XYZ file of C-alpha atoms in Angstrom:
538
model
C 0.000 0.000 0.000
C 1.425 3.393 -0.978
C 2.312 5.540 2.038
C 1.614 9.254 1.677
C 3.311 11.950 3.668
C 0.971 14.248 5.647
C 1.764 17.094 3.220
C 0.824 14.863 0.292
C -2.425 14.033 2.065
C -3.304 17.693 2.320
C -2.439 18.098 -1.351
C -4.835 15.269 -2.210
C -7.559 16.877 -0.120
C -6.982 20.255 -1.795
C -6.350 19.398 -5.421
C -8.308 22.436 -6.579
C -6.401 24.665 -4.173
C -3.072 23.818 -5.732
C -4.449 25.027 -9.041
C -5.259 28.379 -7.480
C -1.933 28.815 -5.713
C 0.006 27.788 -8.795
C -1.450 30.692 -10.748
C 0.809 33.439 -9.288
C 2.815 34.826 -12.265
C 0.252 33.690 -14.825
C -2.555 35.337 -12.893
C -0.782 38.691 -13.070
C -0.377 38.324 -16.811
C -4.042 37.447 -17.217
C -5.029 40.447 -15.124
C -3.070 42.673 -17.494
C -5.139 41.367 -20.392
C -8.404 41.753 -18.405
C -9.007 38.056 -18.900
C -8.455 36.846 -15.334
C -11.444 38.682 -13.880
C -12.563 39.170 -10.296
C -15.421 36.763 -11.049
C -12.908 34.108 -12.078
C -10.917 34.690 -8.882
C -14.056 34.257 -6.758
C -14.942 31.076 -8.625
C -11.526 29.581 -7.856
C -11.770 30.717 -4.241
C -15.198 29.116 -3.842
C -13.838 25.866 -5.243
C -10.968 26.017 -2.778
C -13.282 26.516 0.208
C -15.236 23.427 -0.735
C -12.081 21.403 -1.327
C -10.256 22.105 1.928
C -11.920 20.219 4.773
C -11.314 21.229 8.388
C -8.163 19.790 9.905
C -9.778 17.812 12.678
C -11.744 20.773 14.033
C -14.938 22.624 13.215
C -14.881 26.342 14.024
C -17.707 28.657 14.955
C -16.775 32.334 15.073
C -18.257 35.814 15.212
C -17.169 39.337 14.441
C -16.634 41.363 17.628
C -18.400 44.600 18.572
C -15.101 46.417 19.107
C -14.249 46.188 15.403
C -14.371 49.439 13.397
C -13.672 50.554 9.815
C -10.053 50.752 11.023
C -7.964 47.640 11.679
C -7.866 45.646 14.911
C -5.788 42.654 15.961
C -5.972 40.642 19.213
C -2.390 39.983 20.189
C -2.129 38.525 23.734
C -3.965 37.567 26.912
C -3.132 39.784 29.897
C -4.522 38.538 33.214
C -8.309 38.406 32.580
C -8.033 40.826 29.677
C -6.989 40.875 26.034
C -4.418 43.201 24.486
C -5.547 44.615 21.159
C -3.423 46.374 18.570
C -5.584 48.903 16.726
C -5.379 51.834 14.325
C -8.552 53.187 15.901
C -8.544 56.410 17.912
C -9.516 55.718 21.497
C -9.743 58.165 24.388
C -8.398 61.083 22.435
C -5.176 59.170 21.683
C -4.205 59.052 18.020
C -1.243 57.772 16.101
C 0.985 59.994 14.056
C 0.253 58.295 10.724
C -2.723 56.517 9.240
C -2.278 52.750 9.526
C -0.052 53.020 12.597
C -1.292 50.982 15.521
C -1.292 51.440 19.289
C -1.901 48.919 22.043
C -5.123 48.804 24.035
C -6.461 46.533 26.746
C -10.045 45.280 27.037
C -12.109 43.166 29.386
C -12.959 39.667 28.179
C -16.493 38.552 28.973
C -17.883 35.011 29.038
C -19.313 35.323 25.535
C -15.870 36.066 24.107
C -16.483 39.739 23.444
C -13.876 42.364 24.325
C -15.283 45.379 26.187
C -14.078 48.699 27.587
C -10.909 49.233 25.567
C -8.408 51.512 27.308
C -4.845 52.520 26.596
C -2.602 49.583 27.513
C 0.368 51.749 28.500
C 1.216 55.348 27.786
C 4.824 54.398 28.408
C 4.699 51.870 25.564
C 2.386 53.646 23.124
C 3.824 56.582 21.201
C 2.359 59.125 18.824
C 5.284 58.805 16.452
C 5.480 55.043 15.938
C 3.498 51.896 15.357
C 3.142 49.546 18.352
C 2.036 46.052 17.430
C 2.221 42.446 18.555
C 2.815 41.701 22.242
C 4.241 38.735 24.162
C 4.196 38.514 27.962
C 6.215 36.371 30.348
C 4.430 33.832 32.534
C 4.609 36.222 35.486
C 3.375 38.977 33.136
C 6.032 41.329 34.440
C 8.097 41.345 31.228
C 6.685 42.391 27.868
C 8.100 42.027 24.356
C 6.433 44.121 21.651
C 7.009 45.477 18.165
C 7.566 49.149 17.476
C 8.343 50.854 14.197
C 11.729 52.515 13.823
C 12.609 54.970 11.080
C 15.663 53.907 9.088
C 16.814 55.995 6.122
C 13.349 57.413 5.551
C 11.583 54.039 5.893
C 9.854 52.439 8.863
C 10.770 48.916 9.938
C 9.342 47.028 12.891
C 11.713 45.957 15.653
C 11.246 43.938 18.845
C 11.496 45.850 22.135
C 11.486 44.703 25.738
C 10.205 46.345 28.919
C 9.637 45.202 32.481
C 7.038 46.168 35.054
C 8.345 47.829 38.198
C 5.873 49.241 40.719
C 2.983 48.930 38.245
C 4.810 50.860 35.492
C 6.431 49.550 32.337
C 10.037 50.708 32.348
C 13.616 49.791 31.340
C 12.832 49.836 27.626
C 15.378 48.366 25.245
C 15.501 47.380 21.589
C 16.744 43.810 21.514
C 20.272 43.255 20.168
C 19.347 40.753 17.458
C 17.348 43.394 15.551
C 19.051 44.253 12.250
C 19.052 47.606 10.527
C 17.137 47.643 7.265
C 15.017 44.568 8.104
C 11.647 43.991 9.767
C 11.553 41.840 12.912
C 8.071 41.440 14.351
C 5.324 39.332 15.990
C 7.214 38.114 19.085
C 5.823 35.210 21.108
C 7.378 33.441 24.107
C 7.741 29.720 24.608
C 5.826 28.387 27.656
C 9.054 28.187 29.682
C 10.023 31.824 28.853
C 13.349 30.617 27.430
C 12.757 31.211 23.713
C 11.344 34.040 21.602
C 9.736 33.120 18.298
C 9.288 35.880 15.749
C 8.786 36.672 12.077
C 11.453 38.475 10.063
C 12.836 39.069 6.581
C 16.442 39.050 7.803
C 19.298 37.311 5.967
C 18.866 33.557 6.192
C 15.192 33.711 5.242
C 14.025 31.268 2.605
C 11.932 33.992 0.991
C 9.777 36.864 2.216
C 9.148 36.595 5.960
C 10.258 33.464 7.825
C 9.754 32.277 11.374
C 12.827 32.324 13.637
C 13.657 31.510 17.233
C 16.193 33.023 19.558
C 17.249 31.708 22.973
C 17.003 33.808 26.122
C 20.059 32.877 28.148
C 20.043 32.547 31.935
C 22.090 35.737 32.279
C 19.492 37.677 30.262
C 21.500 37.806 27.048
C 20.210 36.494 23.738
C 21.431 33.842 21.353
C 21.662 34.001 17.586
C 18.366 33.850 15.621
C 17.738 30.398 14.147
C 15.499 29.794 11.135
C 12.777 27.225 11.955
C 13.617 25.369 8.763
C 12.021 24.261 5.525
C 9.357 22.204 7.327
C 7.843 25.522 8.470
C 9.185 28.204 6.145
C 8.616 28.562 2.395
C 9.703 30.910 -0.389
C 6.768 33.170 0.544
C 5.647 34.592 3.917
C 5.282 32.926 7.315
C 4.143 35.343 10.020
C 2.318 35.705 13.363
C 3.616 32.697 15.341
C 1.773 31.539 18.445
C 2.777 28.650 20.747
C 0.194 26.857 22.871
C 0.642 27.136 26.624
C 1.306 23.382 26.931
C 3.922 23.565 24.141
C 1.893 21.089 22.067
C 1.648 23.095 18.854
C 2.888 26.095 16.908
C 0.293 28.122 15.010
C 1.252 30.604 12.321
C 0.023 32.175 9.104
C 1.442 31.503 5.658
C 0.724 32.163 2.006
C 3.410 29.703 0.927
C 1.891 26.403 2.090
C -1.234 24.951 0.435
C -3.996 27.397 1.195
C -7.238 29.085 0.183
C -5.605 32.354 -0.820
C -3.823 35.109 1.101
C -2.516 34.180 4.534
C -4.013 31.037 6.053
C -3.605 29.767 9.612
C -1.590 26.556 9.997
C -0.816 24.204 12.875
C 2.494 22.411 13.441
C 2.537 19.808 16.202
C 5.540 20.006 18.544
C 6.775 16.492 19.311
C 10.016 15.813 21.159
C 10.945 19.455 20.736
C 10.611 19.362 16.947
C 8.143 21.159 14.700
C 6.301 18.756 12.446
C 4.573 19.215 9.110
C 2.239 22.234 9.132
C -1.383 21.511 8.324
C -3.938 24.027 7.090
C -6.585 24.554 9.778
C -9.300 24.122 7.182
C -12.035 26.023 5.422
C -14.210 26.268 8.525
C -11.618 28.793 9.797
C -9.620 30.111 6.845
C -10.952 32.192 3.952
C -9.671 33.312 0.523
C -8.451 36.527 2.219
C -5.810 37.060 4.927
C -6.335 35.105 8.180
C -3.742 35.503 10.910
C -3.091 36.317 14.555
C -4.338 32.990 15.963
C -4.611 33.225 19.761
C -6.138 30.425 21.852
C -6.488 29.499 25.516
C -6.678 25.909 26.795
C -10.475 25.708 26.438
C -10.462 25.559 22.618
C -11.629 29.141 22.204
C -9.772 32.296 21.275
C -9.325 34.925 18.594
C -8.007 35.367 15.108
C -7.842 38.316 12.721
C -9.100 38.484 9.145
C -9.899 40.949 6.388
C -12.467 38.560 4.893
C -15.657 39.744 3.248
C -18.476 40.674 5.610
C -16.272 42.422 8.166
C -16.527 45.988 9.404
C -13.500 47.202 7.491
C -9.747 46.671 7.496
C -8.683 43.748 9.685
C -11.319 42.548 12.135
C -10.994 40.428 15.277
C -13.098 37.262 15.386
C -13.848 35.220 18.478
C -13.969 31.469 17.832
C -14.915 28.220 19.504
C -13.849 24.953 18.024
C -14.986 21.369 18.350
C -12.876 18.405 17.455
C -14.106 16.411 14.492
C -14.652 12.762 15.359
C -12.982 10.214 13.142
C -12.667 6.506 13.653
C -11.181 3.579 11.812
C -13.234 0.385 11.665
C -11.157 -2.542 10.523
C -11.809 -6.211 9.888
C -9.160 -8.928 10.236
C -9.609 -11.920 7.934
C -7.690 -14.986 6.810
C -5.609 -14.271 3.726
C -6.794 -17.256 1.668
C -10.385 -17.823 2.765
C -11.424 -14.313 3.941
C -12.772 -15.973 7.086
C -13.121 -13.438 9.917
C -10.574 -13.710 12.707
C -11.839 -12.906 16.221
C -9.388 -12.241 19.050
C -6.683 -10.824 16.765
C -4.549 -8.036 18.226
C -4.126 -4.699 16.455
C -1.469 -2.219 17.604
C -1.922 1.299 16.194
C 1.307 3.296 15.762
C 1.305 6.938 14.634
C 3.700 8.612 12.208
C 6.146 9.345 15.040
C 6.412 5.727 16.175
C 4.189 6.132 19.234
C 1.687 3.413 20.181
C -1.674 5.189 20.363
C -3.967 2.174 20.781
C -3.939 -1.603 21.226
C -7.195 -3.481 20.701
C -8.544 -6.943 19.932
C -11.061 -7.886 17.294
C -14.522 -8.941 18.465
C -16.451 -12.068 17.504
C -17.028 -10.575 14.047
C -13.306 -9.928 13.542
C -13.868 -6.171 13.841
C -11.814 -3.566 15.709
C -12.447 0.168 16.092
C -9.992 2.933 16.980
C -9.959 6.733 16.925
C -7.802 8.558 14.366
C -6.827 12.184 13.770
C -7.580 13.770 10.367
C -4.681 14.124 7.933
C -2.439 11.793 9.923
C -0.737 8.556 8.921
C -0.613 5.335 10.926
C 0.813 1.838 10.800
C -1.399 -1.020 12.011
C 0.407 -4.093 13.348
C -2.063 -7.020 13.142
C -1.248 -10.323 14.830
C -2.931 -13.513 15.927
C -1.603 -16.772 17.280
C -0.992 -19.106 14.354
C -0.766 -16.311 11.771
C 2.051 -14.216 10.333
C 2.067 -10.685 11.762
C 1.211 -8.129 9.099
C 1.701 -4.348 8.890
C -0.792 -2.158 7.063
C -0.305 1.560 6.405
C -3.310 3.823 6.786
C -3.838 7.515 5.961
C -6.742 9.568 7.365
C -7.142 11.510 4.156
C -10.058 13.819 5.051
C -10.966 16.270 7.804
C -14.671 15.923 8.594
C -16.565 13.528 10.880
C -16.020 10.179 9.227
C -15.568 6.446 9.801
C -12.861 4.870 7.666
C -13.134 1.206 6.636
C -10.207 -1.168 6.261
C -9.655 -4.912 5.842
C -6.386 -6.560 6.869
C -5.572 -10.063 5.637
C -3.361 -12.308 7.760
C -1.501 -15.239 6.165
C -1.438 -18.435 8.204
C 1.790 -19.705 9.705
C 2.581 -23.361 8.998
C 2.221 -25.970 11.730
C 5.434 -27.149 13.385
C 6.492 -30.560 14.702
C 8.057 -30.051 18.129
C 9.183 -32.175 21.061
C 7.516 -31.433 24.408
C 8.397 -33.520 27.476
C 9.721 -36.351 25.284
C 6.580 -36.354 23.135
C 6.463 -35.341 19.457
C 3.542 -33.001 18.802
C 2.107 -30.994 15.939
C 2.164 -27.467 17.310
C -0.619 -25.131 16.286
C -2.528 -22.342 17.999
C -5.309 -23.163 20.427
C -8.580 -24.686 19.243
C -11.544 -22.595 20.410
C -14.984 -23.740 21.576
C -17.871 -21.774 23.000
C -18.165 -21.939 26.782
C -19.429 -25.365 27.879
C -19.765 -26.409 24.209
C -17.929 -28.925 22.056
C -18.808 -27.542 18.594
C -15.624 -26.176 16.973
C -15.693 -22.450 16.232
C -15.325 -21.478 12.587
C -11.979 -19.745 13.162
C -10.521 -22.978 14.564
C -11.256 -24.898 11.371
C -8.362 -22.893 9.890
C -6.116 -24.333 12.590
C -7.359 -27.884 12.028
C -6.637 -27.454 8.321
C -2.958 -27.152 9.291
C -3.187 -30.583 10.951
C -4.720 -31.963 7.754
C -1.838 -30.460 5.751
C 0.782 -32.137 7.983
C -1.031 -35.491 7.852
C -1.291 -35.323 4.067
C 2.433 -34.569 3.849
C 3.131 -37.559 6.144
C 0.723 -40.327 4.978
C 1.884 -42.898 7.553
C 1.607 -40.569 10.535
C -0.830 -41.514 13.312
C -1.832 -38.935 15.921
C -3.671 -38.848 19.219
C -6.055 -35.928 19.793
C -5.931 -35.074 23.485
C -8.415 -32.541 24.883
C -8.039 -30.760 28.252
C -10.294 -28.430 30.229
C -9.547 -25.840 32.887
C -10.015 -26.624 36.571
C -13.392 -24.943 36.991
C -16.502 -27.093 37.293
C -16.946 -30.687 38.426
C -14.293 -33.200 37.468
C -16.773 -35.682 35.962
C -18.407 -33.026 33.811
C -15.005 -31.766 32.604
C -13.955 -35.300 31.683
C -17.077 -35.799 29.553
C -16.701 -32.335 27.962
C -13.063 -32.942 27.020
C -13.913 -36.281 25.374
C -16.627 -34.612 23.303
C -14.241 -31.857 22.216
C -11.549 -34.365 21.180
C -14.202 -36.300 19.251
C -15.336 -33.087 17.474
C -11.789 -32.406 16.273
C -11.428 -36.017 15.106
C -14.745 -35.820 13.250
C -13.640 -32.674 11.379
C -10.383 -34.306 10.264
C -12.247 -37.398 9.020
C -14.783 -35.270 7.136
C -11.864 -33.575 5.384
C -10.183 -36.715 4.076
C -8.119 -38.166 6.924
C -8.605 -41.904 7.482
C -10.095 -42.680 10.900
C -7.460 -45.354 11.482
C -4.833 -42.635 11.774
C -6.696 -40.807 14.528
C -7.248 -41.496 18.236
C -9.229 -39.084 20.399
C -9.149 -38.897 24.173
C -10.306 -36.467 26.857
C -8.342 -35.838 30.048
C -10.666 -33.305 31.700
C -8.832 -31.202 34.262
C -6.262 -33.840 35.254
C -3.258 -32.432 33.302
C -3.224 -28.630 33.702
C -0.219 -26.737 32.343
C -0.858 -23.936 34.837
C -1.078 -25.492 38.309
C -2.834 -22.585 39.989
C -6.029 -24.277 41.128
C -8.817 -21.935 42.223
C -6.488 -18.919 41.922
C -5.988 -19.167 38.158
C -6.381 -16.026 36.086
C -8.482 -16.067 32.923
C -5.283 -16.255 30.878
C -4.144 -19.288 32.884
C -7.534 -20.960 32.452
C -7.247 -20.375 28.710
C -3.806 -22.010 28.682
C -5.212 -25.089 30.417
C -8.124 -25.346 27.940
C -6.359 -26.904 24.974
C -6.189 -29.678 22.426
C -2.861 -31.394 21.802
C -1.994 -33.355 18.676
C 0.531 -35.994 19.781
C 2.339 -38.047 17.128
C 1.959 -41.737 17.951
C 3.700 -43.195 14.870
């Protein structure tokens, strides 16, 4: 079975999207000829929305009352409030230039709305510069923020730091890894306050803006910025990083990965300290316009910013709640040759990072069920006593609520002739009967077929079929039951071509247990004692 990478899976799910994103240079040429019209663009965008399923989550969101014809952007949680970067004039405070932002702070109510915006800090906000994205330490006594700096007649954003002393932000400094002539913006702190992630177009970028990290050393100095690598960054723009408080995922916006158009919000799982493939958060969140500034608490609700159609103007803040989409994999284990269902087979589910995420057994219908995450790949290790263990690759190739179906075929292992306590025996897996019954279960006919194969290969071989029970129940009853079970196995072999003269059947009841645990036996030990042995007599 062909194994797809997670990125290939997203490409399969968004085949129409790749057509849109591949149109860059050609689209400009078509615009020049008035052929590639706005109507055509909308048609492609609508196709993309339908093609890109949600990545494991369904989002519900609403435009907030604080939005205006200017631009707003929710940038950080601060105690029980939210810090908003806005070009709006509030409280008589205005920026020097149109499009320049200042920082405000608003109360967060239970419905997710932001109320009562006030100036976040007159020490941080200026009339001459833009103040943007904010990151706060865990103690919320250190703040990192972006501020525009004029360089040779142009404004570039830089990252600044300040600390709170006696309820005032003070000790301002522009961080040393800022570079003249380049934009460094959107700071966010790792949960342990030891790393700053940011977006920049500095040397070392793969194209446009890339995401970088820089270490905060114990002595308060800073390391050298490190590019997050080609798994995250593309030849276009990656901006607005955000790391979950439990360090489980990095969210960011990109127009370089497969998307709906403009900036889309992506998620990269953090596993063993490494950023894994970024996955588009889906068309229930992203739009054909710019979507960015993802900000989420631990309750699966938060904010993002978008200039999508239907807003109040500029960039608007949206409050969202999300619910996880429910996906499951229902598999059936069958015999490779006969397609007979195989109950009591074991399936171990391993994710793309080699972690065991589930271990289940098939039921009486040979069926197992496990939960899977959309757009993830898995390996299923299927095993059963008497069969050759088989691996099957599986890809959860869609993002909505769905139950995948899969059939795994297990080849039988051949019977072996072994010596046990000076007796030669044909070794096969256990023969199964219903409780207190002597009719052979269908799955065990596959095992008896192995005995037939050995006997046909050895035409002079004579065997004794010895049946044993566990130690529960009365001895007399167990003796009778074991004789009936041995006779059932003998009858099956005769019906399938083995001469009766080559077969002897005998029941031993509970007199020869392998596990001598008496009344204290576990169910596994009882199962070991319930057995049929095929002893070679001649």
